[in-house]
XYZ file of C-alpha atoms in Angstrom:
637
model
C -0.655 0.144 -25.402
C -2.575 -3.103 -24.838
C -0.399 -6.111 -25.854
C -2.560 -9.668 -26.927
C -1.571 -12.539 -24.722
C -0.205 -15.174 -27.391
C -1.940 -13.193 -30.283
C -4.955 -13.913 -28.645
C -7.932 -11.329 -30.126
C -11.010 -11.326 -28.109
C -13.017 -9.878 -30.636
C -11.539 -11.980 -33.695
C -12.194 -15.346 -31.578
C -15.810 -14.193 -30.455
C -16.719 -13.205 -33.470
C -15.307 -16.265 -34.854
C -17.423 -18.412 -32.133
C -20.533 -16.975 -33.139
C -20.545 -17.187 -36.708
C -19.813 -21.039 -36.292
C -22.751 -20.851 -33.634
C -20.096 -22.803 -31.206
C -19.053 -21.860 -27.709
C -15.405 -21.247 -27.222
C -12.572 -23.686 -25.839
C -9.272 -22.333 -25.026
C -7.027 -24.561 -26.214
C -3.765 -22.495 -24.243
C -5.435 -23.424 -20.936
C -7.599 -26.486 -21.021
C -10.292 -27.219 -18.752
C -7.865 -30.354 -17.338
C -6.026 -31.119 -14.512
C -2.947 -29.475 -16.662
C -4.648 -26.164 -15.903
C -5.184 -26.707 -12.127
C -2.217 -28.330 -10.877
C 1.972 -28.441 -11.538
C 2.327 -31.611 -10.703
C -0.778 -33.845 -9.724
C -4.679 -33.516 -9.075
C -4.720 -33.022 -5.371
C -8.712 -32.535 -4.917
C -10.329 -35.298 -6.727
C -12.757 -36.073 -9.991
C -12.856 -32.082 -10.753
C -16.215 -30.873 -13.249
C -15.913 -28.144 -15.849
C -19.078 -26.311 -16.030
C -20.078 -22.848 -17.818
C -21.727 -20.222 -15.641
C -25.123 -21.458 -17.622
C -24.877 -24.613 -16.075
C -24.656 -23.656 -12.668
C -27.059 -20.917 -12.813
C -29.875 -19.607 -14.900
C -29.369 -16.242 -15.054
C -25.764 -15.704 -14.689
C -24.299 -12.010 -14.690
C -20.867 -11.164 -14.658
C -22.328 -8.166 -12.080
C -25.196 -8.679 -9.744
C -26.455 -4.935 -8.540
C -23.018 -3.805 -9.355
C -19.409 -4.878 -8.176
C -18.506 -4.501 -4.533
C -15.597 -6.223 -2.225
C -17.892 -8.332 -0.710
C -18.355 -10.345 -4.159
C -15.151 -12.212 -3.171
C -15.039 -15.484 -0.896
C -11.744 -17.283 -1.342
C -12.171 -20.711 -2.217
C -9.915 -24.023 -1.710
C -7.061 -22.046 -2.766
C -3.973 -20.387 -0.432
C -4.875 -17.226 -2.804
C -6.360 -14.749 -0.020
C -3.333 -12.339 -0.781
C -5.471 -12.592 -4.587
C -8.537 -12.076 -3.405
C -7.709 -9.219 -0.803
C -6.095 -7.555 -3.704
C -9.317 -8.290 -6.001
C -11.114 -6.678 -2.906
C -9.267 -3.683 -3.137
C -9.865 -3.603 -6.550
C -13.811 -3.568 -6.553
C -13.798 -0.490 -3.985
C -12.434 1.523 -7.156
C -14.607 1.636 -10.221
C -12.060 3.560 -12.300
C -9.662 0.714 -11.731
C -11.567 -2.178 -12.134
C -12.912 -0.777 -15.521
C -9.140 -1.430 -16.820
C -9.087 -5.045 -15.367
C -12.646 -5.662 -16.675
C -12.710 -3.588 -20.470
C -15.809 -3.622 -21.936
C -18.015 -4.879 -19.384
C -21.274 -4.619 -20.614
C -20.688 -5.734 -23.904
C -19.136 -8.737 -21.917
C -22.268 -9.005 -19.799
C -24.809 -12.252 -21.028
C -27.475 -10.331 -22.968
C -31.323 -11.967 -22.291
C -32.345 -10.132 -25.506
C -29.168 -11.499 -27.953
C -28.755 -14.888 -26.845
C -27.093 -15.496 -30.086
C -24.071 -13.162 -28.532
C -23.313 -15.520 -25.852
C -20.056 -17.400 -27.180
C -18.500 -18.505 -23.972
C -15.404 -16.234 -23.934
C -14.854 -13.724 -21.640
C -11.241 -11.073 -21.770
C -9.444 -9.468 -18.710
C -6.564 -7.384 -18.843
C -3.443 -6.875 -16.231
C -0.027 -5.213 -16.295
C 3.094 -7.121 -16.678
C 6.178 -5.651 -17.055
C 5.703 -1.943 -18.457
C 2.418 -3.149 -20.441
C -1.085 -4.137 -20.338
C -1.429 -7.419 -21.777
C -4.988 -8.544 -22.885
C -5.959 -12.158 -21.525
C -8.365 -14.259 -23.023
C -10.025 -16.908 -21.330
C -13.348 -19.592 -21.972
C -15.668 -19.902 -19.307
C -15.258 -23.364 -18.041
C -14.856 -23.141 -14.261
C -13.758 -26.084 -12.042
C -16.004 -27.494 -9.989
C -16.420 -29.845 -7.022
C -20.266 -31.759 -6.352
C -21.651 -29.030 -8.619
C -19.927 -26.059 -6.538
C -17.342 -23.623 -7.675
C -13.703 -25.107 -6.112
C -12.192 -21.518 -5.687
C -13.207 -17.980 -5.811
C -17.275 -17.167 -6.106
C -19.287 -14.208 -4.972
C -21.999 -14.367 -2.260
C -24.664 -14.508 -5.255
C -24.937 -17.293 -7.103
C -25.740 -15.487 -10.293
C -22.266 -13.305 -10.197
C -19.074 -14.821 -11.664
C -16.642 -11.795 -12.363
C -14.603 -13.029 -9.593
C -14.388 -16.284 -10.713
C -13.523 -15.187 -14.330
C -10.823 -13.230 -13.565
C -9.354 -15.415 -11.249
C -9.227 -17.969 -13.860
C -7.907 -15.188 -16.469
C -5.025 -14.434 -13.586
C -4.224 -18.284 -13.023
C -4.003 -18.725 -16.443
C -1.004 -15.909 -16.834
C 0.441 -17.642 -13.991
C 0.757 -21.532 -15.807
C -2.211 -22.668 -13.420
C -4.429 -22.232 -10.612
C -1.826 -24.006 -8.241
C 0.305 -21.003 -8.926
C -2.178 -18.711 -6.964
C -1.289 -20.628 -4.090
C 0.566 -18.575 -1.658
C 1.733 -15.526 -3.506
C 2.628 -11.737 -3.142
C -0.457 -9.171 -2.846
C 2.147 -6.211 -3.716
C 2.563 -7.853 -6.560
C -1.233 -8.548 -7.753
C -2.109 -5.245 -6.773
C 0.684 -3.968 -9.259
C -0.913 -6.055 -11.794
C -4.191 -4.551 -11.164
C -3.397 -0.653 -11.954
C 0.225 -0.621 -13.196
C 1.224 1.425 -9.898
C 4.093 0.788 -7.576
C 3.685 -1.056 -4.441
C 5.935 0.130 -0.926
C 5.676 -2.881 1.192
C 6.380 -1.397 4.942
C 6.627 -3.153 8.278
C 4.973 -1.085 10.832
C 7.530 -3.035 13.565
C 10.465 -1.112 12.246
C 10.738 2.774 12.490
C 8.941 3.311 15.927
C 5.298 3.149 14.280
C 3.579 0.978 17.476
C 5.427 3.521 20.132
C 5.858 7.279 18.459
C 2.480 8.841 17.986
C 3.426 12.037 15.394
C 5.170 8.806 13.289
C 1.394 7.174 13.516
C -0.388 10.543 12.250
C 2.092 10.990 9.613
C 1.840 7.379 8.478
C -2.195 7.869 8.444
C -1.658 11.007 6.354
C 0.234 9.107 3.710
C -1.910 5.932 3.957
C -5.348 8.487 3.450
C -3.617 10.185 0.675
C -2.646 6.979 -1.063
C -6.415 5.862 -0.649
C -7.763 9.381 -1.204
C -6.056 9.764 -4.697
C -7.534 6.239 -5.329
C -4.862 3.826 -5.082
C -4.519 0.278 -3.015
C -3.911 -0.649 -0.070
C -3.597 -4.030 1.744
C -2.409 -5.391 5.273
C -1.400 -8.570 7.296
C -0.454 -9.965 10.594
C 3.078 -11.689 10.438
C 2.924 -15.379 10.805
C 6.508 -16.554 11.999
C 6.049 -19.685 12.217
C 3.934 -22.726 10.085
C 1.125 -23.573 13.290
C 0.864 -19.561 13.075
C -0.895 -19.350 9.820
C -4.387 -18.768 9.691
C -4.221 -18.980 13.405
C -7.254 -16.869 14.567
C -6.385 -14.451 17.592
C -8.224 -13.578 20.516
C -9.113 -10.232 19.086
C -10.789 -11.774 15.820
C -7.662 -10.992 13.521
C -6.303 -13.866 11.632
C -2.214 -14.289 11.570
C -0.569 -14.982 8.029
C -3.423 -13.686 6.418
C -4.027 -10.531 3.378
C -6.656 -8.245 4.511
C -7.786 -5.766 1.570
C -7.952 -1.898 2.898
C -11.595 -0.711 1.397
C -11.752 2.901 3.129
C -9.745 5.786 4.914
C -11.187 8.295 6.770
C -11.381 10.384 9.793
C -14.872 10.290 11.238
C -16.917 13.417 13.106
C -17.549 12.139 16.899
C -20.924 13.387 18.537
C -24.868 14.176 17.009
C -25.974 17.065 15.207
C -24.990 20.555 14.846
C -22.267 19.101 17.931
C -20.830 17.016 15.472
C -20.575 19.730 12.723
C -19.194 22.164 14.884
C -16.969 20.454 17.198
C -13.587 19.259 16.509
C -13.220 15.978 17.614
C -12.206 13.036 15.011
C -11.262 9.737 15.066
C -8.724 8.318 12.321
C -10.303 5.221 11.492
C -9.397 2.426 9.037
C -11.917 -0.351 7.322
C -10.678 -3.401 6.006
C -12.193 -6.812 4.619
C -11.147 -10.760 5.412
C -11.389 -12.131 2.192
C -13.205 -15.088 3.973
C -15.824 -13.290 4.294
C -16.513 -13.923 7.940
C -14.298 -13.410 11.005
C -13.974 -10.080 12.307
C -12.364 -7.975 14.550
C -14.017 -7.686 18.171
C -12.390 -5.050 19.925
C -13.010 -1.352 20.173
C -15.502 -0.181 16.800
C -16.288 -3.264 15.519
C -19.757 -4.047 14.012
C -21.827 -4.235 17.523
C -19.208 -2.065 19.835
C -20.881 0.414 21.659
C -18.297 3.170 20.791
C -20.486 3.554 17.091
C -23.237 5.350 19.835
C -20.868 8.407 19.512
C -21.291 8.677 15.784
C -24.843 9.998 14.396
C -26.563 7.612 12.442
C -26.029 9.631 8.949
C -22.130 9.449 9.873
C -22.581 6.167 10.102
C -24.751 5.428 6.829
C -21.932 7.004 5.289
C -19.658 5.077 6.274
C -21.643 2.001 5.473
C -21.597 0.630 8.787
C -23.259 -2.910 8.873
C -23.585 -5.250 11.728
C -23.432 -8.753 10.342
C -20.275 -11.097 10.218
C -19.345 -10.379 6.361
C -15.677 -9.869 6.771
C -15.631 -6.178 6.614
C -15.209 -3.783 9.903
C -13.506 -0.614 10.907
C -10.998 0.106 13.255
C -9.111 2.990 14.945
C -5.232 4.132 13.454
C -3.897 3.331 16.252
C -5.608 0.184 17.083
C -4.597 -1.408 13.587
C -0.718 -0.232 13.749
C -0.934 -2.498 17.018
C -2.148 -5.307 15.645
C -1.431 -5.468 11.940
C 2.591 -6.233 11.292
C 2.612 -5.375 7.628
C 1.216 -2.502 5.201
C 1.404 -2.528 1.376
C 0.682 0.433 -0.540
C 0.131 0.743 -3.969
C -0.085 4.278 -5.047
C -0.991 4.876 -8.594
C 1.592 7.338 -10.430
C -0.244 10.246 -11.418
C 1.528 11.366 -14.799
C -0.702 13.459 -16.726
C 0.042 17.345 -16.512
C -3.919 17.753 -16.177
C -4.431 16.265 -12.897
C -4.695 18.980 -9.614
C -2.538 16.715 -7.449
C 1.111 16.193 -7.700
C 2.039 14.926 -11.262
C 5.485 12.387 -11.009
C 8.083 12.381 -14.328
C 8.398 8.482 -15.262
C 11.379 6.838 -16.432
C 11.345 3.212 -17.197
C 14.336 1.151 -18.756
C 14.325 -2.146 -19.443
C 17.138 -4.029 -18.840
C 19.051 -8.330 -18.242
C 21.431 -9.618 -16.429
C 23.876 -11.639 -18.804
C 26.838 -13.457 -18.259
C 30.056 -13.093 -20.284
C 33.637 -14.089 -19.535
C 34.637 -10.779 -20.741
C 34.465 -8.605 -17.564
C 33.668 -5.823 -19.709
C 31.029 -7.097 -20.887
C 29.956 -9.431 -18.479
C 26.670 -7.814 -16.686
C 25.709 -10.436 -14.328
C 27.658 -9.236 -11.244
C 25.905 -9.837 -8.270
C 25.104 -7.392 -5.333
C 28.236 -5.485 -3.832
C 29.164 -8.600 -1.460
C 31.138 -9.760 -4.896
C 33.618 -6.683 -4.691
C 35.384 -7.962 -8.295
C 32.291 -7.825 -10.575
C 29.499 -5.739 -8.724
C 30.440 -3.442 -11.225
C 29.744 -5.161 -13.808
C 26.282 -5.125 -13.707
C 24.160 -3.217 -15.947
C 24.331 0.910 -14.509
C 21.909 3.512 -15.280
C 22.292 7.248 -14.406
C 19.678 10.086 -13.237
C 19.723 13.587 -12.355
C 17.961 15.065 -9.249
C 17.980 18.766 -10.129
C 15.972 20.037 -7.496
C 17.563 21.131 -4.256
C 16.078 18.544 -2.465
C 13.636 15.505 -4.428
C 11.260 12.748 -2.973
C 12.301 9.945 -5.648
C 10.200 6.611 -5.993
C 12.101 3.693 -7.694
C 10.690 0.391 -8.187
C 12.985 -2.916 -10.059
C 10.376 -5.408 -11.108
C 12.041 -8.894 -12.356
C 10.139 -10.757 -15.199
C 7.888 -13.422 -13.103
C 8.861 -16.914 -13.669
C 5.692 -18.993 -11.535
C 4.271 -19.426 -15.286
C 7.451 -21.310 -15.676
C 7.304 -23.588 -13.129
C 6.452 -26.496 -15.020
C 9.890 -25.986 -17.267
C 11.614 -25.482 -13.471
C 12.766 -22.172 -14.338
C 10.210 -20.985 -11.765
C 12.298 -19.225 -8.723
C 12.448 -15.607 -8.217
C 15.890 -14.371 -7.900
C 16.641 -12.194 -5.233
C 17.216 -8.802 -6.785
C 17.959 -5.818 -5.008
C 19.541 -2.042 -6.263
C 22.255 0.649 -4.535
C 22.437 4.163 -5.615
C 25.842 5.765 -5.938
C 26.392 9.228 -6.149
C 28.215 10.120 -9.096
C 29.479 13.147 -11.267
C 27.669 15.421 -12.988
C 28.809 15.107 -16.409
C 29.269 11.366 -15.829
C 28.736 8.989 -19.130
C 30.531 6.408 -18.689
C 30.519 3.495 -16.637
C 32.294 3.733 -13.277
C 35.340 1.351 -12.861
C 35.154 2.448 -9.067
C 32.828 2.283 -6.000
C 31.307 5.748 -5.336
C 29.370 7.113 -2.425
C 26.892 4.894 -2.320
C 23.535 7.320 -0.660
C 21.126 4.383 -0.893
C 19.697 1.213 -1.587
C 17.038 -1.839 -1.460
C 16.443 -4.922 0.078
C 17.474 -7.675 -1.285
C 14.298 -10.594 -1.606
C 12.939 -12.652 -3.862
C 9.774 -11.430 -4.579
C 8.712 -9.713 -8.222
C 9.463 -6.428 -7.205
C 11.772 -4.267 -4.665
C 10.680 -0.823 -3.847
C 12.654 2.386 -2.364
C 10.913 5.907 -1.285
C 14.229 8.047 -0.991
C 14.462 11.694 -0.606
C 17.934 12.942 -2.761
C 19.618 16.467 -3.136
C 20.689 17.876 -6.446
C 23.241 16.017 -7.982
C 24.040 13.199 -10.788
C 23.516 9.240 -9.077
C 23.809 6.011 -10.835
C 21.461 2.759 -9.939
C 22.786 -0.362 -9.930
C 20.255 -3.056 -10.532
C 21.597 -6.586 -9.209
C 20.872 -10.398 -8.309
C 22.218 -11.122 -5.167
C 24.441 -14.004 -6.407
C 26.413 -13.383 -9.661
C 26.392 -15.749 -12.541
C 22.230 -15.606 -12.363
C 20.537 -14.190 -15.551
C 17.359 -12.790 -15.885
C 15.290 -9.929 -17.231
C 14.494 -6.650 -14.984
C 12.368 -3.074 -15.502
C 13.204 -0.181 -13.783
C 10.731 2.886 -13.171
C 12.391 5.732 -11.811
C 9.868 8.909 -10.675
C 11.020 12.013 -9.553
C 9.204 15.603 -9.638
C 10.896 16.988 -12.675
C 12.798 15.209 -15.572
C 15.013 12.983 -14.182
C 16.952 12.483 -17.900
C 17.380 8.578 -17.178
C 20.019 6.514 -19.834
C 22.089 3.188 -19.276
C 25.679 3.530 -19.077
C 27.132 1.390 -21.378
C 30.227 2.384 -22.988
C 33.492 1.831 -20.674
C 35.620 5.053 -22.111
C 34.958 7.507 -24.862
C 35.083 5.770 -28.108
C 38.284 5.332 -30.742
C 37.391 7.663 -33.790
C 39.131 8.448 -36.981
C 40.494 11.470 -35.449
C 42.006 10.229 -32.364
C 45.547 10.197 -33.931
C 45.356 13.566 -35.401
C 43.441 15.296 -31.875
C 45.128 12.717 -28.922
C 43.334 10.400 -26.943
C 42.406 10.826 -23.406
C 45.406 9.495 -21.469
C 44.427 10.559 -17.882
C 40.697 10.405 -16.529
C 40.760 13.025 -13.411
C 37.695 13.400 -11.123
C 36.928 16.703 -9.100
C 35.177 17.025 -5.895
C 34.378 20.408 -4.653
C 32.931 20.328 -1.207
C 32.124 23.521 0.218
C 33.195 27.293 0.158
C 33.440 29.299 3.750
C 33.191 32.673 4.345
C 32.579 34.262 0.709
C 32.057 37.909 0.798
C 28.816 39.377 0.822
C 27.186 40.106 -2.590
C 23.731 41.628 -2.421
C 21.919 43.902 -0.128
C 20.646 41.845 2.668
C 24.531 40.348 3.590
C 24.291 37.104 1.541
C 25.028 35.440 -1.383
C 23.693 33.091 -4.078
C 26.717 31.318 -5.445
C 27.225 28.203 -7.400
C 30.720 27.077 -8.852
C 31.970 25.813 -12.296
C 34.647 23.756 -12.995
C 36.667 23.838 -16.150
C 38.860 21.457 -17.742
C 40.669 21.400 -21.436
C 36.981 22.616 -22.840
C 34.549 21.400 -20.693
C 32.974 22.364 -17.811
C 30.503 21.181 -15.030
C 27.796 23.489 -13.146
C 26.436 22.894 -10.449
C 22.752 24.150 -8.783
C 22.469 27.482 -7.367
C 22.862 27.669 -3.521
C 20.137 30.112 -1.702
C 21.178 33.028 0.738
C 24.285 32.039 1.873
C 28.112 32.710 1.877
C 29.228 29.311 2.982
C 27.464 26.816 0.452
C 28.375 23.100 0.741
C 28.513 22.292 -2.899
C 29.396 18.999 -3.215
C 29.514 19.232 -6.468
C 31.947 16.055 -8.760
C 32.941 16.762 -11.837
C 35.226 13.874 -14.038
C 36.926 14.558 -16.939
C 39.020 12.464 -19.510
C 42.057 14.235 -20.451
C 44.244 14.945 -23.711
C 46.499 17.471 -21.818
C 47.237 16.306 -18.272
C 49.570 19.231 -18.096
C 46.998 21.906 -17.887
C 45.418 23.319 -15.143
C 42.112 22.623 -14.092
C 39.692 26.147 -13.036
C 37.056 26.168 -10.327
C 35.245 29.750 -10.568
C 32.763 30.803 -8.291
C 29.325 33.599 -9.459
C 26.955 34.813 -7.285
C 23.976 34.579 -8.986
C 21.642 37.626 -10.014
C 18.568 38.336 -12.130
C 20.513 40.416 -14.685
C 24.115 39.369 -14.605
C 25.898 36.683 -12.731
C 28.463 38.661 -10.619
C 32.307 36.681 -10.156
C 33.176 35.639 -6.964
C 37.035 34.592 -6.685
C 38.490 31.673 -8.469
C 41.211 28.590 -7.770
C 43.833 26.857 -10.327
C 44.731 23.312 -9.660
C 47.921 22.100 -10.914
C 48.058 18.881 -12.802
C 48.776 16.686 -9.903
C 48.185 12.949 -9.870
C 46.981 10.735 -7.238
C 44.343 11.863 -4.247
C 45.063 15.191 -2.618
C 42.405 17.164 -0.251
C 43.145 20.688 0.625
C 42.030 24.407 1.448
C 42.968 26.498 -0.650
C 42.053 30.486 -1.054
C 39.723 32.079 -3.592
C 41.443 34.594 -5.604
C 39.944 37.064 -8.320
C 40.626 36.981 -11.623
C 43.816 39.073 -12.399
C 42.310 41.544 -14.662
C 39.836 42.074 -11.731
C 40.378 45.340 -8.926
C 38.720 42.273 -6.459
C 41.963 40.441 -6.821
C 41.872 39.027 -3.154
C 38.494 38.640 -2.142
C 37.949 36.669 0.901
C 37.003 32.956 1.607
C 38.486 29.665 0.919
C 37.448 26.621 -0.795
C 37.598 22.689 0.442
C 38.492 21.071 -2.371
C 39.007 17.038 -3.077
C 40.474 15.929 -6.315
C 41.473 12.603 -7.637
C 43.334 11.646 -10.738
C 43.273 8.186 -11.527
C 46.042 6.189 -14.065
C 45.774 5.710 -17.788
C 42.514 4.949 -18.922
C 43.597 1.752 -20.734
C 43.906 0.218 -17.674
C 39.940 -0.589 -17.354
């Protein structure tokens, strides 16, 4: 769904435009200083001029788009522009950023068309929203002020960097910025931010080749990458190194691939092959010099049709190619933004979605306070919004990205700040629906920063876990979305309600009194049940009705289960059942079976599986590590 930026319809004001045979003037973004700066003009006497006054046949495209149509201009945007670079290596992508392109195009034949008004589009927050925008770009002594292309005749760069500063209050709030986040605006992907100085990626060489495998498939399956050089301190930015790299600075990532060494038939038939990496300073000049850069003598190795491939040049226009390992020594910092394939049609891997939208608020009711802060504030962490998930795969790779609304269009009100905003995972129990009152095993987590977005890559086993989505202070309000992928439905919800609710039937059927959680760890040495010595057993736990399952454990007889189960007692004088099944094709077989007593408070034990008494198997062998808790009367809360 495509949502209209202020009600803004491109086709309604266009059309509108050209029956009144006028050109178009935004009136939500001015061509004034209003729309350039926060505070004050810090160029000079800036010019507003259409694309027909600085050129007489201007195209939005000029023999198609390509990464080298963007030269960053007077503004600190080059983490924009790398991202815009990326962008114009993949046609699919920029056709969703740029709708409509030829109809947008100026038309020689229908001048009449021309109205001035051009429309971009970019996702924010779960939806595309449509931007409309006049064509009045700033200008300084008759030259654009910030982005342009290499041809004077091409200004789809400029346009949509005027389309993204407006969605950002001005063009001042380009100025130093997040490409993770523009490159989530640009395809509605998720961004992983890594630093490639953490994990042993500059010393261990199987962590390089399995970090070039993920980086080629990201590329391969047409998502966006970009890359940097850490700049720790303020002389350090933009500071150019003696290798031709530039400190502090976004490069865009505009091909992956490994390339055939030698000439000929050689290079068809032998082996050898280089991982190599190209990337682009959004400059558009300054290069890298070592080892396979435009004029190296190592590009003698590669036949010329290789390297036409490739699209080797040798001219300083920001673009060059480098080896793997040569870039994981030099660059600091990797961003990839891998586009979420969910459509069942596709041949690669297809991801479930969940996405929930979600605010902190604070209330002086704890209960319904949900502006807790991060688990530093011990008292109300907990009282942050919770949502649960189910991994019900033995093992899952899940992706989960918490995107804040952005607040730099807000600047101006001085509302603009990111909070810091980070997540933990808890592992919880399966049948759990209600919000914990109690710190679980917490499996996982996020940084905590202040940027638009925080990402985690996590690998989970089966089981039942709760996010919590927080600020890192409490008290702070805000909005947040949360996209949660996993490889099969992950049955995402919010936890909201504290206990199961008062009906009109509670006094006739009880109340739950007594909320009692069960924790069943592991079973050792469970006898044999099919042909090959092994088992396939999974246990069920049963309390005053209900009952919790958990996943079916593979060729073994001493399965580490794991499995929680809480339940909110009416009867806290019956017994709680834990049964065990080995699991066939026709009929689940029984495996032994443990009573609790109702005990209260925390007890751990190892107790022995017994068979069911009207069973001949009365005392099969094994026990069972069990850990229950019973916690006091739910009113408590």
């Amino acid at each position: 769904m495509v949502v209209l930026y202020e009600g803004q319809s491109f086709s309604a004001l266009r059309r509108r435009c050209q029956q009144n045979g006028s050109l178009f003037e935004d009136p939500l973004f001015p061509a004034s200083d209003q729309s350039l700066f926060y505070q004050r003009n810090q160029i000079g006497h800036v010019t507003w001029k259409r694309p027909k006054e600085l050129s007489s046949d201007p195209h939005l495209f000029v023999n198609g788009l390509s990464a080298h149509d963007l030269h960053q201009g007077r503004l600190g945007n080059c983490w924009f522009v790398a991202a815009c670079s990326s962008l114009a290596s993949i046609e699919a992508l920029w056709h969703k950023v740029i709708p409509d392109w030829k109809d947008q195009e100026w038309n020689k034949e229908k001048p009449e068309s021309y109205a001035g008004i051009f429309h971009f589009r970019f996702w924010r927050f779960g939806e595309w929203v449509d931007m409309v925008i006049d064509d009045r770009l700033p200008t300084l002594n008759g030259e654009l002020i910030y982005c342009h292309s290499n041809d004077r005749n091409e200004f789809w760069s400029a346009l949509v960097e005027k389309a993204y500063a407006k969605m950002c209050g001005c063009y001042e709030g380009l100025d130093g910025g997040n490409t993770a986040d523009a490159l989530v605006d640009f395809t509605g992907g998720v961004s992983e931010p890594m630093d490639l100085t953490e994990n042993g990626y500059k010393e261990d060489e199987e962590k390089q080749s399995e970090l070039f495998e993920r980086v080629l498939k990201v590329h391969d399956r047409g998502g966006l990458i970009s890359c940097s050089i850490r700049a720790t301190t303020a002389a350090d930015m933009e500071a150019k190194l003696a290798c031709g790299l530039v400190k502090g600075h976004a490069y865009a990532v505009t091909d992956v691939r490994r390339v055939r060494l030698g000439h000929g038939l050689l290079a068809f038939f032998k082996s050898d092959k280089l991982n190599m990496i190209r990337m682009r300073n959004p400059w558009g000049e300054k290069e890298w010099n070592g080892a396979w850069s435009d004029s190296s003598e190592e590009w003698k190795k590669v036949s010329k049709s290789e390297r036409e491939k490739m699209g080797v040049t040798v001219q300083d226009d920001g673009e060059f190619w480098m080896k793997f390992d040569d870039f994981i020594a030099n660059f600091t910092d990797l961003i990839l933004c891998r586009l979420i394939n969910t459509s069942y049609l596709s041949f690669h891997k297809t991801w479930e979605e969940a996405v929930m939208w979600g605010s902190w608020r604070r209330h002086d009711d704890p209960l319904l306070n949900r502006a807790g802060g991060c688990s530093n504030n011990k008292h109300t962490f907990l009282q942050n919004p919770q949502y649960v998930f189910d991994v019900k795969k033995s093992e899952d790779e899940v992706l989960i990205c918490l995107q804040q609304k952005d607040r730099r269009a807000t600047l101006k009100e001085g509302r603009g700040e990111n909070l810091a905003i980070g997540f933990d995972i808890h592992r919880v129990e399966l049948n759990r629906t209600y919000r914990m009152h109690a710190i679980q095993q917490k499996v996982g987590g996020s940084i905590y920063i202040n940027s638009r977005s925080v990402f985690l890559r996590i690998d989970l086993t089966e089981g039942r876990y709760a996010i919590i989505p927080t600020t890192f202070n409490p008290d702070l309000e805000g909005d947040f979305l949360l996209r949660i992928f996993t490889d099969v439905p992950s049955d995402c919800k919010e936890l909201i309600l504290d206990e199961p609710p008062q009906t009109c039937w509670s006094g006739l059927c009880g109340y739950p009194s007594l909320v009692t959680q069960v924790h069943v760890l592991q079973a050792d040495g469970l006898a044999a049940q099919d042909s090959d010595g092994v088992s396939d057993p999974y246990v069920i736990i049963y309390c005053e009705g209900e009952k919790v399952r958990s996943l079916v454990h593979k060729n073994t007889c001493s399965p580490v289960f794991n499995t929680k189960g809480l339940f909110y007692r009416k009867k806290a004088n019956r017994p709680i059942c834990i049964e065990i099944y080995n699991h066939n094709v026709l009929k689940d077989s029984f495996m032994g079976q443990v009573t609790l007593p109702a005990e209260q408070g925390k007890i751990q034990k190892t107790l022995h599986l017994k068979g069911k008494g009207d069973r001949r198997d009365n005392d099969l062998p094994g026990t069972i590590t069990l850990a229950i808790e019973s916690s006091s009367v739910l009113t408590s809360i």
